[in-house]
GROMACS .gro file of C-alpha atoms in nm:
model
  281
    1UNK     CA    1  -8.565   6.316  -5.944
    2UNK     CA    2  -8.827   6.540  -6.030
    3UNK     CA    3  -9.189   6.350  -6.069
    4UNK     CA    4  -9.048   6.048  -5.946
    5UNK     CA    5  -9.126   5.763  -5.723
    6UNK     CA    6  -8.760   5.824  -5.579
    7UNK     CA    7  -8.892   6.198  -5.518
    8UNK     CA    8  -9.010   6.103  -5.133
    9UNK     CA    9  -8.658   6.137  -5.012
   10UNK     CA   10  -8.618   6.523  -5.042
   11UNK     CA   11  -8.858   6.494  -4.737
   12UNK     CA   12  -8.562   6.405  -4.478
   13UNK     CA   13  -8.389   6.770  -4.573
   14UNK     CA   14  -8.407   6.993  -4.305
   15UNK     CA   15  -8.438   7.354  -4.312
   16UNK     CA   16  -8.105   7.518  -4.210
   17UNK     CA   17  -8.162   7.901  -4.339
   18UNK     CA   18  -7.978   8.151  -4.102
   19UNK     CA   19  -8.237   8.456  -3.951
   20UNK     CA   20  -8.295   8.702  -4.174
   21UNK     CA   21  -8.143   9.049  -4.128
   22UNK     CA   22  -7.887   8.910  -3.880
   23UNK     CA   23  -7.515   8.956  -3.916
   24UNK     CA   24  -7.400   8.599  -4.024
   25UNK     CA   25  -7.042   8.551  -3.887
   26UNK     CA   26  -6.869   8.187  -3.979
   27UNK     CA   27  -6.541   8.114  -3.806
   28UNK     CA   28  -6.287   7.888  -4.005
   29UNK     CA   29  -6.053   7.711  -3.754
   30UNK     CA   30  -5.760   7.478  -3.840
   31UNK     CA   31  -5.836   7.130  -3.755
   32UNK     CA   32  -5.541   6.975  -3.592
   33UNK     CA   33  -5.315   7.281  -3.646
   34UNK     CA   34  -5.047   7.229  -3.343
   35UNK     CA   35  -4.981   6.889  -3.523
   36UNK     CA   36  -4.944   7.078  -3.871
   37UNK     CA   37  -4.740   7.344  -3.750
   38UNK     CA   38  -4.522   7.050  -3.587
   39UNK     CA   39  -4.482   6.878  -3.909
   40UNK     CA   40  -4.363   7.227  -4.100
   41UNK     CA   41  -4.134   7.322  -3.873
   42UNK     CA   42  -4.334   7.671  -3.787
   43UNK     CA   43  -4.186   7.931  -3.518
   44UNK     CA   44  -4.311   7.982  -3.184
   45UNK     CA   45  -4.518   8.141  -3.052
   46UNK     CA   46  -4.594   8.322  -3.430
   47UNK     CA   47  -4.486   8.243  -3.761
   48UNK     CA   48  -4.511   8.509  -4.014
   49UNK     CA   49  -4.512   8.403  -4.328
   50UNK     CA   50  -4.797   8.100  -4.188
   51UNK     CA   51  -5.014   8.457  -4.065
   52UNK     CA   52  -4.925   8.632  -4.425
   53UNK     CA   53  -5.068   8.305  -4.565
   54UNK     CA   54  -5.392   8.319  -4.345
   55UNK     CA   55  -5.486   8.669  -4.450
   56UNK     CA   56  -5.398   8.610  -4.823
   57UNK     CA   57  -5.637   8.309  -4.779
   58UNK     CA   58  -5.900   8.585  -4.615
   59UNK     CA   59  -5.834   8.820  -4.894
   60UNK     CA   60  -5.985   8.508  -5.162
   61UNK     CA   61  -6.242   8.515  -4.970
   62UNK     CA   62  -6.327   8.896  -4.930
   63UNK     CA   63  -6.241   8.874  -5.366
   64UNK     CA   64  -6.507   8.591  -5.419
   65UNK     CA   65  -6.820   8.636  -5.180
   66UNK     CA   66  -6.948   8.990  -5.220
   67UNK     CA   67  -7.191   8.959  -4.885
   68UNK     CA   68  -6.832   8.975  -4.709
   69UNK     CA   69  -6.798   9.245  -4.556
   70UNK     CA   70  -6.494   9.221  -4.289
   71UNK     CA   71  -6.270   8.960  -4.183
   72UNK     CA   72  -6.048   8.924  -3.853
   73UNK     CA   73  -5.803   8.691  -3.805
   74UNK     CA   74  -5.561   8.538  -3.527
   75UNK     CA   75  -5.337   8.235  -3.579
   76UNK     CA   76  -5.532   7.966  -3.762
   77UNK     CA   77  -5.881   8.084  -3.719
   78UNK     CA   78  -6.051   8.340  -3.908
   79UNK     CA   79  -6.409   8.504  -3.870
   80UNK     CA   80  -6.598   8.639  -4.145
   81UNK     CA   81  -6.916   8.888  -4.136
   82UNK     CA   82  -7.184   8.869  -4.379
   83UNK     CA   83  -7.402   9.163  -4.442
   84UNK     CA   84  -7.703   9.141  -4.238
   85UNK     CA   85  -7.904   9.123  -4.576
   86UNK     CA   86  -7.740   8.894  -4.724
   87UNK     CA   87  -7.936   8.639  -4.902
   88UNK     CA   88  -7.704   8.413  -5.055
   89UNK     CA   89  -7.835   8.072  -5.113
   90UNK     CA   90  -8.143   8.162  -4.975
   91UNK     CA   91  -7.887   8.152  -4.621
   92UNK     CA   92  -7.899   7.832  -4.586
   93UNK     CA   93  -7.599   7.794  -4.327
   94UNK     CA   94  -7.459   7.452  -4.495
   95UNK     CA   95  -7.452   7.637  -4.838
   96UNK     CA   96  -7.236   7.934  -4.669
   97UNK     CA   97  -7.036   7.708  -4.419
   98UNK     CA   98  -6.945   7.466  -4.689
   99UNK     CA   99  -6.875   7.826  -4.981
  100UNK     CA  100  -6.631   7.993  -4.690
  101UNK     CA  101  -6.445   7.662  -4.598
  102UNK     CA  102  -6.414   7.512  -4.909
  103UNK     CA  103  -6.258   7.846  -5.040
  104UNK     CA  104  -6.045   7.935  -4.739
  105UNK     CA  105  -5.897   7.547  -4.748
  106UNK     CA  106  -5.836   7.581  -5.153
  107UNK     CA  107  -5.677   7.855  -5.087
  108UNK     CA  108  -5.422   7.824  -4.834
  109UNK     CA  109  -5.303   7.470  -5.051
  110UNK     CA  110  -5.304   7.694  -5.388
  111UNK     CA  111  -5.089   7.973  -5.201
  112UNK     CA  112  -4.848   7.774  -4.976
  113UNK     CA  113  -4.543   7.796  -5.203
  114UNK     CA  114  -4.604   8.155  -5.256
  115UNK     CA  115  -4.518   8.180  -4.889
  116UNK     CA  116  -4.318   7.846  -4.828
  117UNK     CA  117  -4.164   7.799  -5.135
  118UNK     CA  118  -3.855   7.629  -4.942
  119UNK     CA  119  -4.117   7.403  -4.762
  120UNK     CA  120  -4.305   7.129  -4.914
  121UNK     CA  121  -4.609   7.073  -4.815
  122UNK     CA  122  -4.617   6.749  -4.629
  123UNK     CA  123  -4.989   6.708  -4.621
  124UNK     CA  124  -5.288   6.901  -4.684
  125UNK     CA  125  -5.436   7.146  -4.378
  126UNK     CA  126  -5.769   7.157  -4.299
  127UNK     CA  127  -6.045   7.360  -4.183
  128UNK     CA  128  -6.353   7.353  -3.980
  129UNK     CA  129  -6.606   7.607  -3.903
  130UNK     CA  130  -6.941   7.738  -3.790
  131UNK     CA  131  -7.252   7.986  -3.879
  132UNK     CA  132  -7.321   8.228  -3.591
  133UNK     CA  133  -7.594   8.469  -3.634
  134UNK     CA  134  -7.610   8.822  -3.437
  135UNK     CA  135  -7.890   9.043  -3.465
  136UNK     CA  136  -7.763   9.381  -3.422
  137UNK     CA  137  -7.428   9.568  -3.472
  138UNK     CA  138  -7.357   9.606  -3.072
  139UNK     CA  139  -7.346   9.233  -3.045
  140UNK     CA  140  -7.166   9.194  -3.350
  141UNK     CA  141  -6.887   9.440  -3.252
  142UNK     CA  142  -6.859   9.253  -2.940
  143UNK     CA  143  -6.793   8.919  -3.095
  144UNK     CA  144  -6.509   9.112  -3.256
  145UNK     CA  145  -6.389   9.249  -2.964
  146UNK     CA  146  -6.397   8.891  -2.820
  147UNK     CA  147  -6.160   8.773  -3.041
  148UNK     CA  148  -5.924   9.053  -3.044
  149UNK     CA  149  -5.882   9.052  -2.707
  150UNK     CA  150  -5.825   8.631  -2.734
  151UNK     CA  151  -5.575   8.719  -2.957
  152UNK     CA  152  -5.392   8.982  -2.684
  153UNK     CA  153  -5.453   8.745  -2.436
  154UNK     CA  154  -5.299   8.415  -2.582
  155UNK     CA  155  -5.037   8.588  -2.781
  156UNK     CA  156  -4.855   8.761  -2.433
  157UNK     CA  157  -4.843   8.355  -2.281
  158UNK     CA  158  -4.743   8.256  -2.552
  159UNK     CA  159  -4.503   8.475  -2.578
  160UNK     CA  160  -4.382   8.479  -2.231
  161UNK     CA  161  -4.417   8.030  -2.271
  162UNK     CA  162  -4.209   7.986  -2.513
  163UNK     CA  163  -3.923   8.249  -2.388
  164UNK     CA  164  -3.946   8.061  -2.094
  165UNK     CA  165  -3.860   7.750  -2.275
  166UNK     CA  166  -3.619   7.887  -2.521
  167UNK     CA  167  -3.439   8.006  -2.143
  168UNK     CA  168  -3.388   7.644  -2.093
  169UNK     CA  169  -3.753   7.583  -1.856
  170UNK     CA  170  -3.897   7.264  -1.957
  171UNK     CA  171  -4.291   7.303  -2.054
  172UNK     CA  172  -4.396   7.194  -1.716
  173UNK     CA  173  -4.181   7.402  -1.547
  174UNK     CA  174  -4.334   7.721  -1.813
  175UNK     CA  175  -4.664   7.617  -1.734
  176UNK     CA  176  -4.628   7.629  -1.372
  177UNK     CA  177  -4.462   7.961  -1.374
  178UNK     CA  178  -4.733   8.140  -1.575
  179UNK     CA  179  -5.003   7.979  -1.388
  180UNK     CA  180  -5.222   8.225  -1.249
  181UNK     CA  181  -5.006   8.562  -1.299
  182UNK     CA  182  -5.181   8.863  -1.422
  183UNK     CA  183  -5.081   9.057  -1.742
  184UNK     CA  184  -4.874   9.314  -1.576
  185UNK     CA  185  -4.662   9.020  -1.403
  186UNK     CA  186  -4.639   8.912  -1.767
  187UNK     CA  187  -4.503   9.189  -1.938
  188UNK     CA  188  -4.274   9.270  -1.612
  189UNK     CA  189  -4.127   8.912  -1.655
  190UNK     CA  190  -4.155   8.945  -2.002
  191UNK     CA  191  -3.911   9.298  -1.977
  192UNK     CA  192  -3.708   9.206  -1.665
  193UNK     CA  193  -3.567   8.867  -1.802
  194UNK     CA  194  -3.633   8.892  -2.183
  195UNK     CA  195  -3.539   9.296  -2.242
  196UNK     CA  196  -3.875   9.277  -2.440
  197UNK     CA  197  -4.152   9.554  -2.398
  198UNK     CA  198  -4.444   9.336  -2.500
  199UNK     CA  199  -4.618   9.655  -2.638
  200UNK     CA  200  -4.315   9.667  -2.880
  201UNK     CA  201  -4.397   9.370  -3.063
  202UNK     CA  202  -4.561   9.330  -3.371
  203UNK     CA  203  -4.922   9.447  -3.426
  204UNK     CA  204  -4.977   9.171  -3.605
  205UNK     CA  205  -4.927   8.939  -3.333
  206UNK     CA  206  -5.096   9.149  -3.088
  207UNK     CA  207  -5.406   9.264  -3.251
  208UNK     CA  208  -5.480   9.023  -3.508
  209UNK     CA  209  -5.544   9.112  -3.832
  210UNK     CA  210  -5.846   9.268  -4.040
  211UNK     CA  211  -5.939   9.243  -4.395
  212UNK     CA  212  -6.208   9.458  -4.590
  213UNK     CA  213  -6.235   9.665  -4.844
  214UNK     CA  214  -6.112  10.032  -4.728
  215UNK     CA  215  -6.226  10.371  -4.912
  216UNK     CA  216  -5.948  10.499  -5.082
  217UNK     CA  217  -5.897  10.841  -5.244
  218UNK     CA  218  -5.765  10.805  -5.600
  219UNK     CA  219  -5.608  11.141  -5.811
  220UNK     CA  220  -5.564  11.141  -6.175
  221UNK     CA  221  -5.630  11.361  -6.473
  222UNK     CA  222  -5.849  11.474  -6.699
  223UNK     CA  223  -5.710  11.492  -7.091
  224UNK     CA  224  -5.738  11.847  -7.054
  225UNK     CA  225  -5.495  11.862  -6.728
  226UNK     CA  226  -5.804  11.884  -6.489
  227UNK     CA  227  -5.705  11.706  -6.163
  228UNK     CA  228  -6.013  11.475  -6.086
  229UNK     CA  229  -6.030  11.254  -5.744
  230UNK     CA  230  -6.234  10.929  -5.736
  231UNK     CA  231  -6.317  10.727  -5.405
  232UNK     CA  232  -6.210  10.325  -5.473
  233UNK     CA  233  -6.318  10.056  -5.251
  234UNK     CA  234  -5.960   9.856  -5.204
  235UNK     CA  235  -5.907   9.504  -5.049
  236UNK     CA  236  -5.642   9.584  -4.758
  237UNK     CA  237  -5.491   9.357  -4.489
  238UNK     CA  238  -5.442   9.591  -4.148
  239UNK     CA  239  -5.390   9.514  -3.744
  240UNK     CA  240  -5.606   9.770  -3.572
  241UNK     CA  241  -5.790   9.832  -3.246
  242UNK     CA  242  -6.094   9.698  -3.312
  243UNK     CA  243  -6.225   9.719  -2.995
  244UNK     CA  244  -6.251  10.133  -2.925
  245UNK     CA  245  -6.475  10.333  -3.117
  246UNK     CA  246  -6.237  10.484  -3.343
  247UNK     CA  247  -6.135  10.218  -3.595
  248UNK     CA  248  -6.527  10.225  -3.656
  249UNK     CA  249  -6.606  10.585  -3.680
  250UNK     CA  250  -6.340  10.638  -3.925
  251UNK     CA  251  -6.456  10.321  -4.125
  252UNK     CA  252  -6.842  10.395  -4.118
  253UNK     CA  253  -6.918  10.265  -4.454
  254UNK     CA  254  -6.797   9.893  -4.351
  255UNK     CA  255  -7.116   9.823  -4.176
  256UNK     CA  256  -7.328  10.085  -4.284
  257UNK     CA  257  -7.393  10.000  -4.619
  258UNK     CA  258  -7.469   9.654  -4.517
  259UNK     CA  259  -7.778   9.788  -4.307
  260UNK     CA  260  -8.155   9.720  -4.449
  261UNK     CA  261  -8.351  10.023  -4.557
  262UNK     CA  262  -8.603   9.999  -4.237
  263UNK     CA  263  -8.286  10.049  -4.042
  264UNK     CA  264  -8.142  10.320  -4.239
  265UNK     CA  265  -8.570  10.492  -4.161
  266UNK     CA  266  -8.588  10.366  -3.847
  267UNK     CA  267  -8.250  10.373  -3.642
  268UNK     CA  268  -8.209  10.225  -3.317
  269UNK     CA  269  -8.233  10.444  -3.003
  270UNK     CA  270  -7.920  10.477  -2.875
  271UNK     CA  271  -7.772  10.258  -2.582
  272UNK     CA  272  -7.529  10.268  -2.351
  273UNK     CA  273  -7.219  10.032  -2.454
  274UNK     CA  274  -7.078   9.805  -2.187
  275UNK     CA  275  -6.689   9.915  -2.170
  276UNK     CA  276  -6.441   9.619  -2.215
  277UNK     CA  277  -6.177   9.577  -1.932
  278UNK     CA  278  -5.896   9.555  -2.192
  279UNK     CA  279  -5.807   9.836  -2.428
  280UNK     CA  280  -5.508   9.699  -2.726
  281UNK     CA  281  -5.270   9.988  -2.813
   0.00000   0.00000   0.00000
């Protein structure tokens, strides 16, 4: 439309870049998911093979868009961090809503038989999502931490929920139960009637999972017999505490070497870190 009299309407686009050197975090969501979960006959309260199909769908992602830098995910939502230099179409958020969602959606229809392949897809599932922006690595790590501890928390009532209703409770009568008890009443009722120690369970269903590319120490040798080791970056899918310190200090080189050179010259004083109530074993 260049040069002509049609040009005028490129006037009504708005400006929707992201702030620069903020960490750009979109969340995908499943639109509609306790309806598609309904119609494909997944288990309660977690379905493997629909969270191995999640990550795999993360792990596209991770593969495609370089300015990913780590992914968490829980159930049908995923959350993925963008280096806080990223400049990818110029970071205008539509660009990199519409990139992640587009993928993550292409994705999990490409991939279903891989982990359904007794399952037809009855129709296609869909995503939603949105472009947060967090300007500095505390903040970020306590979205994270956010979500992990979502995860905990809606993953022990749903677990005790559907027990309840497997017991022969109606969903009423779950709901009523559960309403207002604290987590230890939850794992006590959880252990008392079920015989399940909720901090037995899965990791995966506890914690989440993460995606990103981990450091890896490779051996190999030389023609001449000389033992040589090389450090690989590796796409892996793990369920961690994400909320503690440690995951972090072991895994420096996830954020750091998405940090701007000022940073890296300047550093931020340190400051104290507000301490979470909940702490995922």
């Amino acid at each position: 439309m260049a040069n002509s009299k049609y040009e005028y309407v490129k006037g009504f686009e708005q400006n929707d870049s992201l702030l620069p050197q903020t960490w750009i975090v979109i969340q995908v969501d499943g639109r509609g998911f306790t309806r598609f979960s309904q119609a494909h006959a997944f288990k309660k309260p977690n379905d493997m093979q629909a969270l191995f199909l999640m990550n795999d769908c993360a792990k596209a992602v991770l593969e495609d868009i370089s300015d990913v830098v780590f992914c968490y995910g829980v159930s049908d939502e995923y959350s993925f961090v963008l280096r806080r230099t990223c400049t990818l179409y110029q970071r205008h958020a539509s660009k990199l809503l519409s990139l992640v969602v587009s993928l993550f959606s292409a994705s999990y229809a490409m991939k279903w038989t891989q982990f359904f392949p007794e399952t037809e897809l009855q129709y296609a599932a869909t995503f939603d999502g949105r472009a947060v922006c967090y300007p500095s690595e505390s903040i970020l790590r306590d979205y994270l931490s956010w979500r992990q501890v979502d995860c905990h928390i809606n993953n022990q009532y749903n677990t005790c929920f559907w027990k309840l209703v497997e017991s022969g409770m109606s969903t009423t009568e779950a709901q009523d139960t559960l309403k207002g008890t604290t987590a230890d009443v939850k794992n006590n009722l959880l252990f008392e009637k079920f015989n399940i120690n909720y901090n037995n369970l899965p990791q995966i269903f506890r914690k989440g999972s993460i995606v990103y590319r981990k450091q890896v120490e490779e051996v190999g040798k030389k023609e001449n017999g000389e033992v040589i080791k090389r450090l690989r970056m590796r796409i892996v899918v793990e369920h961690e505490d994400i909320i503690r310190d440690g995951f972090w200090t072991a895994h420096p080189y996830i954020l750091s070497v998405a940090r701007s050179k000022q940073q890296q010259a300047h550093p931020p004083s340190p400051a104290a870190k507000p301490q979470l109530s909940l702490s995922l074993r």
